[in-house]
Amino acid sequence: MFKHFLNSVLLLVFLISSDRALGQASRSAEADKKNVSLSAQGPYNPSRTLQHDLIHTRLDLRFDWVRQWVHGKAQLRFKPHFYPQNTLDVDAKGFDIKGIFLLDTLKTGETVFDTLNYTYNDRQKIHILLPRTYTRADTFDIQIAYTAKPNERPMGGSAAISQDKGLYFINHDGAEPNKPRQIWTQGETEANSCWFPTIDTPNEKMTQEIYLTVENRYRTLSNGQLISSTLNPDSSRTDYWRQTLPHAPYLAMVAVGEFAYVKDSLPATPERGPLEVSYYVEPAYESSARAIFGRTPEMVEFFEKKFGVPYVWEKYSQIAVRDFVTGAMENTTATVHGETVQMDERQLVDGNSDDVIAHELAHHWFGNLTTAESWANLPLNEAFATYAEYLWREHKEGVYSADMHGLDDLNQYIAEAETKQEPLIRYHYTDREQMFDSHSYAKGGRVLHLLRKTVGDEAFFESLTLYLKRHRFKTAELSDLREAFEEVTGQDLNWFFNQWFLKPGHAVIKVEKEYRQGGVQLTVLQQQDSTRTPIYRLPVKVDIWVKGQKKSYDVVVDKAKQVLNFQVEQRPDLVLFDADHRIVGTVEQEKNKPELVFQFYHTDNYLDKYESITRLEDKSNLIDSTVRHMMMDAMNDKFWRIRQVATGNFAEYDGQEFADVERIVQSKARNDAKSLVRQEAINTLASYADNVNDPLFREALNDTSYAVVSSALDSYLLSKPGDASEIATRFENVPNGEIVTAVANYYASSPDTSRYNWFINKMNTMKPQDLYNFLQVFGKYLIRSGADMQRQAIPMLEVMARTSPAYFVRFGAYQVLGLLQDIEGVKSMRKDIRLSERDPKLKEMYEQFKDF
């Protein structure tokens, strides 16, 4: 599953209602998975003991849309794992069991069904009495006829995966006119046993066949290949999907709905045959499907080369569904994405979903081909998929983009580490869902990057190849990964794996520098809490510039306090400890203004440039002409993020050379190749609040980027020009949430009660990722509209706060109700909403901000 969760930074965004930040973050779809609350030490959680092996699963499924039931027949093939067995336990949550049979095929070809006795007291596991004792040399088939009722199960879930029903009916009765009817599944961690009987554990592997009987108007998707589609006498259709390669039961999936189907392909290679790559989207996005997903074939070829193992599965499909309960899920050959991945080509100008697409695809090596044997070993799946995002950016966009992404991951983990520090591989937890956090994803990815820097690129990727080949179609634990690296490198790497995978925490480094005649002395202090966190062994690089020339040194820091001495001809221009930024943790190294300016101009590294322009971002530093000119040069840097940050640093600037600064910012607004830089420039110009740039804002209303247009619209309408109403009307029905929110902000500034229905209609059609910010503007509109309109809105807001599938939309509606607490009954309504909420993320937010 994917990362990029709505983390603590985004929570702050929620609370201060920063316009647009939510929508941009939501595009990083797998996002939600990692935003979890504190874990607690719990009992030891080993891999599941296997009494039997599940060899093959065949399912025949029909769906009752009205009652939201699944009628199924499951034929399961087993063998005892090692010891003889005369009973069988099968996971099946909340089923009505119609009958369980032992299947025996006679020489005549006839199949005999012998009824088996069973108990099902807890409605979680079926305990089946077998007719005799079977040994590991035996296989046997059973059939279970059942009805699954996932929607009637007690509501469960976690901060990572908001519900655990396994199978979901979306708009089951067609009552929501703006939402398609769909069925889809979400199995991780152990929710697939809510819709088919299985041994629901990651250390099982099975092949499968699934027959889906649906109305003929619907398209289906499942694992493997579509073998046949048969029209039935009742005008229904049965699709037969078959996967011949084994995978874990949590990776099985089905989806049903009215999807457009767009097919790409990859030619055969010596290692594999031709590969179908396909995309399932809502019909409105059919023409954009290749713009959304079309880099996937290139990703497949890239990962095949990088990992040294071909893509082995029968096909690769991706599907976008409504109301998905997490960000995305890597079901084998059939990844499910949340609807936020669906963007038209104009939206894609501002950013694509390649991170989540690369993440889920990489799981087809790390997670699906070689599977973590227990949830305690989850980073063997998720850390690699997270690091694959870095690898793809490094390949496609360059190392600056990759390092920007890596810094975001590191900061995400550091933020979580303020309240939670656990080993990456952790067997002690109270709930397996606690594993889906910024440790398993973000820290795990950074640790892999550190491992790559430690052993070198060639050894790193050769070790991954050995690991994948050795554990192909099998499960693995941490020691298997370590042994692969040790075999390739010839080194004992216990020290690395113990301190980074099996111990909590991270390095907290302070570097003190002293120049003495002929030498530089660095005192390196490891300041992390050593009662739980180790004193790390850190092979790092130190770069020293003297007379504009750089020398690099490889050193090993392995003490709480360590002194490093380097000979130099004169006082250095700059000294960089951890020069390639490999350390997982924080490095505090004091640098003065000249050093930071020198660093900006002489290092060719995103993280060094970013440090220079962010540590000198305070307006007081811009008084210094050297710093100011550095920042002006940064607005023309080769990398867009440096340009964007530097441009933002001149917001509200009114100092020396203002005219020159403004000219550069205006040029960025009009001409920069990156839309997000143009948007930042418009925001910066708007901060000058002098109306001089109104013509530029009006000109930017024709930009190709929705992000640019939304900022230009906000900025232009803020001054209420004579044609403001005309401009607002021109944009009020544009199919983009950011732009519509900008129009709404204008309408809310001088409310007209006739606009109420416009607000309501927009909320009924808006995507969840846009709705949160729109709700904040709607709240402003209500506050200025009077008590009668406020009362009219309360029932709608209450329904949204209680039932919206997106937790951040529920929170947004709850916030707006908080603006209406003077109306009788609203305070008690909000209290009941808080107490009734089941989502752990939102419960925690309500607890922290219940009076907000």
XYZ file of N, CA, C and O in Angstrom, residues 22-187:
664
model
N -4.683 21.036 0.987
C -5.292 19.708 1.119
C -5.404 19.025 -0.225
O -5.044 17.861 -0.374
N -5.875 19.744 -1.233
C -6.045 19.120 -2.535
C -4.728 18.645 -3.108
O -4.638 17.559 -3.655
N -3.671 19.454 -2.944
C -2.382 19.051 -3.475
C -1.873 17.819 -2.754
O -1.337 16.905 -3.367
N -2.045 17.784 -1.420
C -1.561 16.623 -0.680
C -2.367 15.386 -1.008
O -1.836 14.287 -1.052
N -3.661 15.544 -1.269
C -4.498 14.386 -1.544
C -4.101 13.693 -2.827
O -4.373 12.510 -3.002
N -3.463 14.426 -3.760
C -3.044 13.784 -4.993
C -1.995 12.721 -4.726
O -1.804 11.829 -5.526
N -1.281 12.859 -3.621
C -0.334 11.821 -3.266
C -1.108 10.724 -2.581
O -1.091 10.579 -1.386
N -1.786 9.923 -3.388
C -2.911 9.176 -2.883
C -2.606 8.198 -1.798
O -3.269 8.215 -0.798
N -1.551 7.374 -1.943
C -1.405 6.284 -0.963
C -1.178 6.878 0.372
O -0.879 6.220 1.319
N -1.261 8.028 0.339
C -1.125 8.957 1.369
C -1.733 8.557 2.647
O -1.095 8.657 3.631
N -2.933 8.254 2.721
C -3.638 8.047 3.963
C -3.061 6.924 4.775
O -3.309 6.840 5.941
N -2.350 6.020 4.164
C -2.017 4.806 4.850
C -1.126 4.996 6.037
O -1.120 4.174 6.911
N -0.329 6.030 6.037
C 0.685 6.108 7.039
C 0.321 7.011 8.200
O 1.053 7.080 9.168
N -0.752 7.694 8.133
C -1.063 8.652 9.182
C -1.714 7.939 10.357
O -2.919 7.881 10.475
N -0.897 7.364 11.240
C -1.436 6.589 12.337
C -1.046 7.220 13.655
O -0.061 7.932 13.765
N -1.825 6.932 14.667
C -1.555 7.468 15.984
C -0.519 6.604 16.694
O -0.029 5.616 16.172
N -0.222 6.984 17.902
C 0.808 6.281 18.652
C 0.519 4.800 18.770
O -0.588 4.384 19.057
N 1.555 4.009 18.569
C 1.418 2.587 18.843
C 1.746 2.354 20.307
O 2.308 3.199 20.981
N 1.384 1.205 20.793
C 1.689 0.851 22.175
C 2.382 -0.496 22.185
O 2.107 -1.350 21.351
N 3.303 -0.669 23.130
C 3.926 -1.971 23.269
C 2.858 -3.008 23.563
O 1.985 -2.793 24.387
N 2.926 -4.101 22.859
C 1.930 -5.145 23.046
C 2.598 -6.495 23.140
O 3.818 -6.608 23.309
N 1.842 -7.553 23.005
C 2.403 -8.896 23.082
C 3.246 -9.207 21.853
O 3.170 -8.525 20.833
N 4.032 -10.253 21.952
C 4.833 -10.711 20.814
C 3.902 -11.257 19.745
O 2.996 -12.041 20.021
N 4.125 -10.820 18.503
C 3.285 -11.226 17.377
C 4.133 -11.948 16.340
O 4.729 -11.314 15.460
N 4.182 -13.267 16.407
C 4.987 -14.020 15.435
C 4.238 -14.178 14.121
O 3.071 -13.791 13.990
N 4.901 -14.762 13.139
C 4.187 -15.177 11.942
C 3.219 -16.291 12.320
O 3.419 -17.015 13.289
N 2.154 -16.403 11.555
C 1.102 -17.354 11.890
C 1.579 -18.795 11.703
O 2.224 -19.130 10.708
N 1.280 -19.644 12.678
C 1.591 -21.060 12.564
C 0.676 -21.694 11.527
O -0.536 -21.506 11.547
N 1.261 -22.432 10.604
C 0.503 -23.024 9.505
C 0.243 -24.499 9.776
O 1.167 -25.310 9.791
N -1.028 -24.825 9.992
C -1.418 -26.225 10.090
C -1.599 -26.811 8.691
O -1.270 -27.970 8.445
N -2.157 -26.002 7.793
C -2.375 -26.406 6.402
C -1.802 -25.350 5.473
O -1.671 -24.185 5.846
N -1.505 -25.741 4.256
C -1.200 -24.807 3.188
C -2.403 -24.706 2.260
O -2.977 -25.724 1.859
N -2.783 -23.479 1.937
C -3.838 -23.228 0.962
C -3.185 -23.171 -0.414
O -2.391 -22.266 -0.701
N -3.506 -24.128 -1.263
C -2.832 -24.243 -2.555
C -3.567 -23.466 -3.640
O -2.948 -22.770 -4.448
N -4.893 -23.560 -3.655
C -5.657 -22.971 -4.753
C -7.035 -22.568 -4.241
O -7.635 -23.248 -3.398
N -7.528 -21.453 -4.770
C -8.861 -20.951 -4.435
C -9.646 -20.733 -5.722
O -9.158 -20.076 -6.648
N -10.862 -21.292 -5.761
C -11.782 -21.000 -6.859
C -13.051 -20.421 -6.241
O -13.643 -21.006 -5.329
N -13.466 -19.253 -6.752
C -14.652 -18.580 -6.239
C -15.663 -18.386 -7.353
O -15.310 -18.012 -8.473
N -16.946 -18.632 -7.030
C -18.074 -18.286 -7.900
C -18.913 -17.280 -7.123
O -19.524 -17.641 -6.100
N -18.984 -16.038 -7.607
C -19.600 -14.956 -6.832
C -20.721 -14.284 -7.602
O -20.607 -14.023 -8.803
N -21.804 -13.997 -6.882
C -22.894 -13.140 -7.351
C -23.143 -12.084 -6.285
O -22.911 -12.323 -5.099
N -23.682 -10.938 -6.714
C -23.813 -9.805 -5.807
C -25.274 -9.370 -5.685
O -25.977 -9.230 -6.686
N -25.693 -9.160 -4.454
C -27.021 -8.621 -4.155
C -26.830 -7.152 -3.802
O -26.457 -6.808 -2.674
N -27.073 -6.271 -4.778
C -26.841 -4.845 -4.570
C -27.760 -4.282 -3.487
O -27.343 -3.426 -2.698
N -29.004 -4.730 -3.467
C -29.981 -4.140 -2.552
C -29.586 -4.393 -1.111
O -29.553 -3.484 -0.271
N -29.266 -5.660 -0.808
C -28.909 -6.007 0.578
C -27.405 -5.924 0.839
O -26.968 -6.097 1.971
N -26.633 -5.670 -0.206
C -25.174 -5.561 -0.100
C -24.576 -6.865 0.441
O -23.764 -6.867 1.353
N -24.990 -7.948 -0.197
C -24.511 -9.285 0.146
C -23.714 -9.862 -1.021
O -23.876 -9.439 -2.169
N -22.905 -10.854 -0.700
C -22.184 -11.619 -1.710
C -22.570 -13.087 -1.555
O -22.385 -13.666 -0.482
N -23.147 -13.661 -2.596
C -23.470 -15.089 -2.590
C -22.324 -15.827 -3.265
O -21.995 -15.548 -4.429
N -21.721 -16.767 -2.544
C -20.530 -17.385 -3.097
C -20.440 -18.875 -2.891
O -21.046 -19.446 -1.975
N -19.690 -19.498 -3.770
C -19.223 -20.862 -3.586
C -17.708 -20.820 -3.699
O -17.162 -20.317 -4.686
N -17.046 -21.336 -2.685
C -15.595 -21.354 -2.672
C -15.116 -22.790 -2.699
O -15.545 -23.606 -1.869
N -14.272 -23.109 -3.650
C -13.631 -24.417 -3.696
C -12.155 -24.203 -3.362
O -11.432 -23.510 -4.080
N -11.727 -24.816 -2.266
C -10.398 -24.565 -1.725
C -9.605 -25.867 -1.683
O -10.117 -26.900 -1.218
N -8.374 -25.803 -2.146
C -7.506 -26.992 -2.118
C -6.432 -26.789 -1.047
O -5.749 -25.767 -1.012
N -6.291 -27.801 -0.181
C -5.353 -27.744 0.934
C -4.435 -28.955 0.945
O -4.722 -29.990 0.339
N -3.346 -28.809 1.697
C -2.522 -29.929 2.124
C -1.989 -29.602 3.509
O -1.725 -28.432 3.806
N -1.869 -30.594 4.388
C -1.228 -30.310 5.677
C 0.183 -29.765 5.463
O 0.921 -30.231 4.582
N 0.540 -28.775 6.252
C 1.840 -28.133 6.062
C 2.979 -29.101 6.391
O 3.921 -29.248 5.611
N 2.903 -29.751 7.536
C 3.905 -30.757 7.895
C 3.291 -31.902 8.685
O 3.376 -33.056 8.291
N 2.611 -31.563 9.766
C 2.074 -32.598 10.649
C 0.738 -33.121 10.134
O -0.035 -32.374 9.517
N 0.404 -34.375 10.377
C -0.909 -34.920 9.990
C -2.036 -34.136 10.653
O -1.915 -33.685 11.796
N -3.156 -33.973 9.923
C -4.277 -33.163 10.402
C -5.602 -33.866 10.134
O -5.782 -34.470 9.070
N -6.510 -33.767 11.118
C -7.861 -34.280 10.899
C -8.919 -33.196 11.095
O -10.114 -33.476 11.109
N -8.467 -31.944 11.275
C -9.376 -30.798 11.313
C -8.769 -29.683 10.471
O -7.575 -29.703 10.134
N -9.612 -28.712 10.152
C -9.178 -27.600 9.317
C -9.841 -26.327 9.820
O -11.063 -26.301 10.037
N -9.062 -25.256 10.018
C -9.598 -23.951 10.404
C -9.475 -22.982 9.236
O -8.392 -22.826 8.647
N -10.609 -22.351 8.898
C -10.663 -21.428 7.775
C -11.196 -20.088 8.267
O -12.203 -20.042 8.999
N -10.536 -18.991 7.880
C -11.004 -17.654 8.246
C -12.214 -17.288 7.394
O -12.169 -17.374 6.164
N -13.284 -16.874 8.060
C -14.519 -16.472 7.364
C -15.291 -15.589 8.329
O -15.874 -16.076 9.294
N -15.336 -14.289 8.055
C -15.859 -13.320 9.017
C -17.283 -12.917 8.650
O -17.527 -12.318 7.607
N -18.216 -13.269 9.511
C -19.588 -12.798 9.375
C -20.382 -13.447 8.267
O -21.260 -12.813 7.670
N -20.130 -14.718 7.966
C -20.823 -15.412 6.881
C -22.098 -16.088 7.381
O -22.228 -16.430 8.551
N -23.020 -16.288 6.470
C -24.061 -17.302 6.625
C -23.588 -18.523 5.838
O -23.409 -18.448 4.610
N -23.369 -19.633 6.524
C -22.850 -20.837 5.882
C -24.019 -21.698 5.418
O -24.896 -22.055 6.207
N -24.034 -22.024 4.127
C -25.096 -22.859 3.564
C -24.740 -24.344 3.604
O -25.621 -25.201 3.650
N -23.452 -24.632 3.552
C -23.022 -26.021 3.586
C -21.540 -26.122 3.293
O -20.973 -25.279 2.591
N -20.896 -27.154 3.844
C -19.475 -27.400 3.605
C -19.325 -28.854 3.187
O -19.858 -29.762 3.827
N -18.565 -29.060 2.102
C -18.503 -30.392 1.495
C -17.054 -30.752 1.165
O -16.252 -29.891 0.792
N -16.760 -32.033 1.284
C -15.515 -32.582 0.769
C -15.771 -33.037 -0.657
O -16.756 -33.733 -0.929
N -14.904 -32.640 -1.586
C -15.092 -32.979 -2.992
C -14.205 -34.160 -3.359
O -13.020 -34.187 -3.044
N -14.804 -35.107 -4.051
C -14.060 -36.290 -4.492
C -14.442 -36.557 -5.949
O -15.626 -36.740 -6.258
N -13.468 -36.517 -6.827
C -13.724 -36.775 -8.242
C -13.499 -38.250 -8.529
O -12.395 -38.776 -8.335
N -14.549 -38.941 -8.990
C -14.469 -40.370 -9.256
C -13.792 -40.624 -10.601
O -13.582 -39.714 -11.417
N -13.462 -41.871 -10.853
C -12.834 -42.246 -12.119
C -13.737 -41.921 -13.296
O -13.284 -41.688 -14.420
N -15.038 -41.883 -13.047
C -15.979 -41.567 -14.117
C -15.980 -40.069 -14.455
O -16.620 -39.643 -15.405
N -15.292 -39.282 -13.641
C -15.288 -37.843 -13.828
C -16.344 -37.141 -13.011
O -16.372 -35.919 -12.931
N -17.222 -37.900 -12.376
C -18.274 -37.321 -11.537
C -17.680 -36.848 -10.214
O -16.810 -37.491 -9.630
N -18.150 -35.678 -9.738
C -17.694 -35.143 -8.453
C -18.727 -35.468 -7.383
O -19.929 -35.188 -7.534
N -18.252 -36.053 -6.294
C -19.112 -36.409 -5.162
C -18.917 -35.377 -4.064
O -17.785 -34.988 -3.754
N -20.024 -34.918 -3.519
C -19.990 -33.933 -2.442
C -20.351 -34.632 -1.140
O -21.494 -35.036 -0.932
N -19.390 -34.797 -0.257
C -19.641 -35.392 1.055
C -19.752 -34.272 2.076
O -18.839 -33.444 2.226
N -20.872 -34.223 2.782
C -21.100 -33.164 3.760
C -20.137 -33.299 4.927
O -19.918 -34.401 5.458
N -19.564 -32.173 5.328
C -18.626 -32.147 6.455
C -19.267 -31.435 7.641
O -20.030 -30.475 7.480
N -18.963 -31.915 8.817
C -19.412 -31.268 10.043
C -18.443 -30.127 10.399
O -17.242 -30.212 10.150
N -19.001 -29.108 10.997
C -18.167 -27.948 11.335
C -18.799 -27.191 12.491
O -19.992 -27.376 12.816
N -18.024 -26.327 13.104
C -18.535 -25.372 14.091
C -18.128 -23.969 13.656
O -17.091 -23.782 13.014
N -18.961 -23.006 14.001
C -18.738 -21.628 13.566
C -19.283 -20.702 14.646
O -20.101 -19.830 14.405
N -18.781 -20.891 15.826
C -19.398 -20.238 16.984
C -19.105 -18.750 17.055
O -19.957 -17.962 17.458
N -17.888 -18.343 16.660
C -17.536 -16.931 16.794
C -17.750 -16.136 15.505
O -17.528 -14.950 15.476
N -18.202 -16.811 14.445
C -18.399 -16.196 13.138
C -17.139 -15.483 12.646
O -17.191 -14.495 11.928
N -15.992 -16.016 13.044
C -14.700 -15.525 12.571
C -13.911 -16.632 11.878
O -13.257 -16.389 10.875
N -13.977 -17.842 12.447
C -13.285 -19.003 11.895
C -14.250 -20.172 11.822
O -15.046 -20.391 12.736
N -14.143 -20.923 10.731
C -14.898 -22.169 10.602
C -13.964 -23.317 10.990
O -12.875 -23.467 10.419
N -14.387 -24.090 11.956
C -13.611 -25.259 12.400
C -14.267 -26.494 11.779
O -15.397 -26.854 12.119
N -13.555 -27.123 10.841
C -14.118 -28.202 10.035
C -13.518 -29.529 10.462
O -12.296 -29.657 10.628
N -14.386 -30.501 10.647
C -13.947 -31.858 10.982
C -13.739 -32.622 9.676
O -14.679 -32.810 8.894
N -12.519 -33.070 9.442
C -12.203 -33.814 8.226
C -12.566 -35.287 8.405
O -12.546 -35.814 9.527
N -12.891 -36.014 7.319
C -13.346 -37.403 7.447
C -12.234 -38.369 7.837
O -12.501 -39.490 8.261
N -10.975 -37.949 7.693
C -9.866 -38.811 8.086
C -8.648 -37.940 8.348
O -8.681 -36.709 8.157
N -7.574 -38.536 8.763
C -6.323 -37.811 8.980
C -5.548 -37.745 7.666
O -5.318 -38.775 7.019
N -5.178 -36.527 7.296
C -4.407 -36.310 6.073
C -2.948 -36.024 6.438
O -2.659 -35.394 7.461
N -2.039 -36.469 5.577
C -0.624 -36.201 5.771
C -0.171 -35.173 4.753
O -0.917 -34.797 3.830
N 1.077 -34.750 4.867
C 1.582 -33.720 3.947
C 1.757 -34.243 2.524
O 2.022 -33.461 1.610
N 1.576 -35.539 2.343
C 1.583 -36.099 0.986
C 0.216 -36.013 0.327
O 0.076 -36.295 -0.863
N -0.802 -35.625 1.097
C -2.180 -35.583 0.609
C -2.595 -34.160 0.241
O -2.129 -33.188 0.836
N -3.491 -34.066 -0.725
C -4.234 -32.831 -0.960
C -5.710 -33.167 -0.921
O -6.108 -34.301 -1.201
N -6.523 -32.204 -0.554
C -7.968 -32.424 -0.544
C -8.668 -31.116 -0.857
O -8.123 -30.028 -0.629
N -9.846 -31.211 -1.444
C -10.641 -30.051 -1.837
C -11.912 -30.005 -1.006
O -12.568 -31.031 -0.807
N -12.248 -28.808 -0.537
C -13.540 -28.618 0.115
C -14.285 -27.505 -0.607
O -13.687 -26.656 -1.277
N -15.607 -27.551 -0.512
C -16.440 -26.479 -1.051
C -17.255 -25.893 0.082
O -17.814 -26.625 0.905
N -17.300 -24.566 0.115
C -18.102 -23.848 1.105
C -19.101 -22.987 0.351
O -18.721 -22.135 -0.454
N -20.379 -23.233 0.558
C -21.445 -22.387 0.015
C -21.830 -21.396 1.109
O -22.088 -21.798 2.254
N -21.888 -20.117 0.766
C -22.032 -19.110 1.825
C -22.636 -17.829 1.267
O -22.697 -17.613 0.056
N -23.067 -16.993 2.185
C -23.401 -15.609 1.881
C -22.582 -14.727 2.805
O -22.630 -14.891 4.025
N -21.803 -13.838 2.204
C -21.019 -12.878 2.981
C -21.812 -11.587 3.109
O -22.416 -11.117 2.144
N -21.796 -11.028 4.312
C -22.537 -9.800 4.585
C -21.592 -8.752 5.170
O -21.723 -8.351 6.330
N -20.630 -8.302 4.376
C -19.606 -7.412 4.934
C -20.161 -6.118 5.490
O -19.608 -5.562 6.445
N -21.247 -5.634 4.911
C -21.792 -4.361 5.371
C -22.494 -4.474 6.710
O -22.825 -3.468 7.327
N -22.750 -5.706 7.160
C -23.436 -5.909 8.441
C -22.465 -6.235 9.565
O -22.880 -6.470 10.687
N -21.178 -6.252 9.249
C -20.188 -6.518 10.282
C -19.994 -5.289 11.154
O -20.201 -4.155 10.721
N -19.576 -5.486 12.415
C -19.247 -4.322 13.248
C -18.167 -3.487 12.579
O -17.224 -4.024 12.001
N -18.321 -2.184 12.645
C -17.377 -1.294 11.986
C -16.012 -1.414 12.632
O -15.861 -1.285 13.832
N -15.010 -1.704 11.834
C -13.634 -1.731 12.306
C -12.795 -0.845 11.421
O -13.294 -0.113 10.587
N -11.492 -0.915 11.599
C -10.606 -0.117 10.789
C -9.535 0.522 11.632
O -9.406 0.253 12.828
N -8.757 1.363 11.004
C -7.619 1.974 11.674
C -7.348 3.330 11.059
O -8.019 3.753 10.119
N -6.327 3.986 11.584
C -5.925 5.261 11.002
C -5.387 5.080 9.595
O -5.470 5.978 8.765
N -4.817 3.923 9.319
C -4.247 3.679 8.000
C -5.304 3.280 6.986
O -5.308 3.739 5.854
N -6.192 2.379 7.386
C -7.228 1.846 6.504
C -8.540 2.036 7.253
O -8.795 1.374 8.249
N -9.361 2.959 6.789
C -10.440 3.470 7.628
C -11.524 2.450 7.923
O -12.255 2.603 8.893
N -11.667 1.411 7.090
C -12.651 0.367 7.346
C -12.062 -0.985 6.982
O -11.131 -1.065 6.179
N -12.603 -2.031 7.564
C -12.071 -3.376 7.308
C -13.176 -4.344 6.903
O -13.154 -5.505 7.269
N -14.131 -3.850 6.101
C -15.229 -4.716 5.662
C -14.819 -5.659 4.544
O -15.535 -6.604 4.231
N -13.688 -5.381 3.900
C -13.202 -6.264 2.855
C -13.796 -5.999 1.495
O -13.082 -5.857 0.506
N -15.128 -5.938 1.404
C -15.824 -5.696 0.139
C -16.839 -4.583 0.343
O -17.550 -4.561 1.357
N -16.944 -3.688 -0.651
C -17.720 -2.460 -0.488
C -18.639 -2.244 -1.685
O -18.215 -2.367 -2.837
N -19.885 -1.930 -1.380
C -20.858 -1.514 -2.392
C -20.933 0.009 -2.354
O -21.253 0.591 -1.307
N -20.665 0.653 -3.459
C -20.687 2.111 -3.545
C -21.952 2.538 -4.279
O -22.232 2.058 -5.378
N -22.714 3.427 -3.631
C -23.993 3.883 -4.192
C -24.841 2.676 -4.587
O -25.352 2.582 -5.707
N -25.004 1.759 -3.652
C -25.602 0.447 -3.946
C -27.017 0.562 -4.487
O -27.461 -0.281 -5.283
N -27.756 1.586 -4.045
C -29.142 1.725 -4.484
C -29.317 2.795 -5.552
O -30.447 3.105 -5.963
N -28.213 3.388 -6.004
C -28.288 4.414 -7.032
C -28.884 5.717 -6.567
O -29.250 6.562 -7.387
N -28.937 5.927 -5.253
C -29.608 7.114 -4.726
C -28.769 8.380 -4.861
O -29.294 9.484 -4.714
N -27.475 8.230 -5.115
C -26.609 9.398 -5.253
C -26.377 9.648 -6.739
O -25.583 8.959 -7.379
N -27.044 10.625 -7.310
C -27.018 10.798 -8.773
C -25.644 11.151 -9.326
O -25.374 10.910 -10.500
N -24.763 11.725 -8.504
C -23.458 12.139 -9.001
C -22.353 11.137 -8.694
O -21.173 11.472 -8.808
N -22.750 9.938 -8.308
C -21.753 8.923 -7.947
C -22.066 7.630 -8.688
O -23.209 7.179 -8.707
N -21.072 7.003 -9.297
C -21.322 5.730 -9.983
C -21.568 4.602 -8.991
O -21.180 4.689 -7.814
N -22.215 3.544 -9.459
C -22.379 2.326 -8.651
C -21.158 1.440 -8.886
O -20.791 1.181 -10.035
N -20.564 0.993 -7.812
C -19.352 0.179 -7.920
C -19.315 -0.861 -6.802
O -19.943 -0.696 -5.751
N -18.565 -1.903 -7.050
C -18.170 -2.860 -6.022
C -16.651 -2.984 -6.123
O -16.106 -3.077 -7.223
N -15.982 -2.958 -4.981
C -14.536 -3.196 -4.977
C -14.138 -3.789 -3.630
O -14.893 -3.746 -2.664
N -12.948 -4.352 -3.604
C -12.474 -4.998 -2.388
C -11.181 -4.345 -1.916
O -10.469 -3.699 -2.666
N -10.906 -4.526 -0.632
C -9.658 -4.056 -0.020
C -9.281 -5.072 1.053
O -9.921 -5.153 2.097
N -8.248 -5.875 0.795
C -7.961 -7.020 1.639
C -6.938 -6.819 2.727
O -6.994 -7.493 3.754
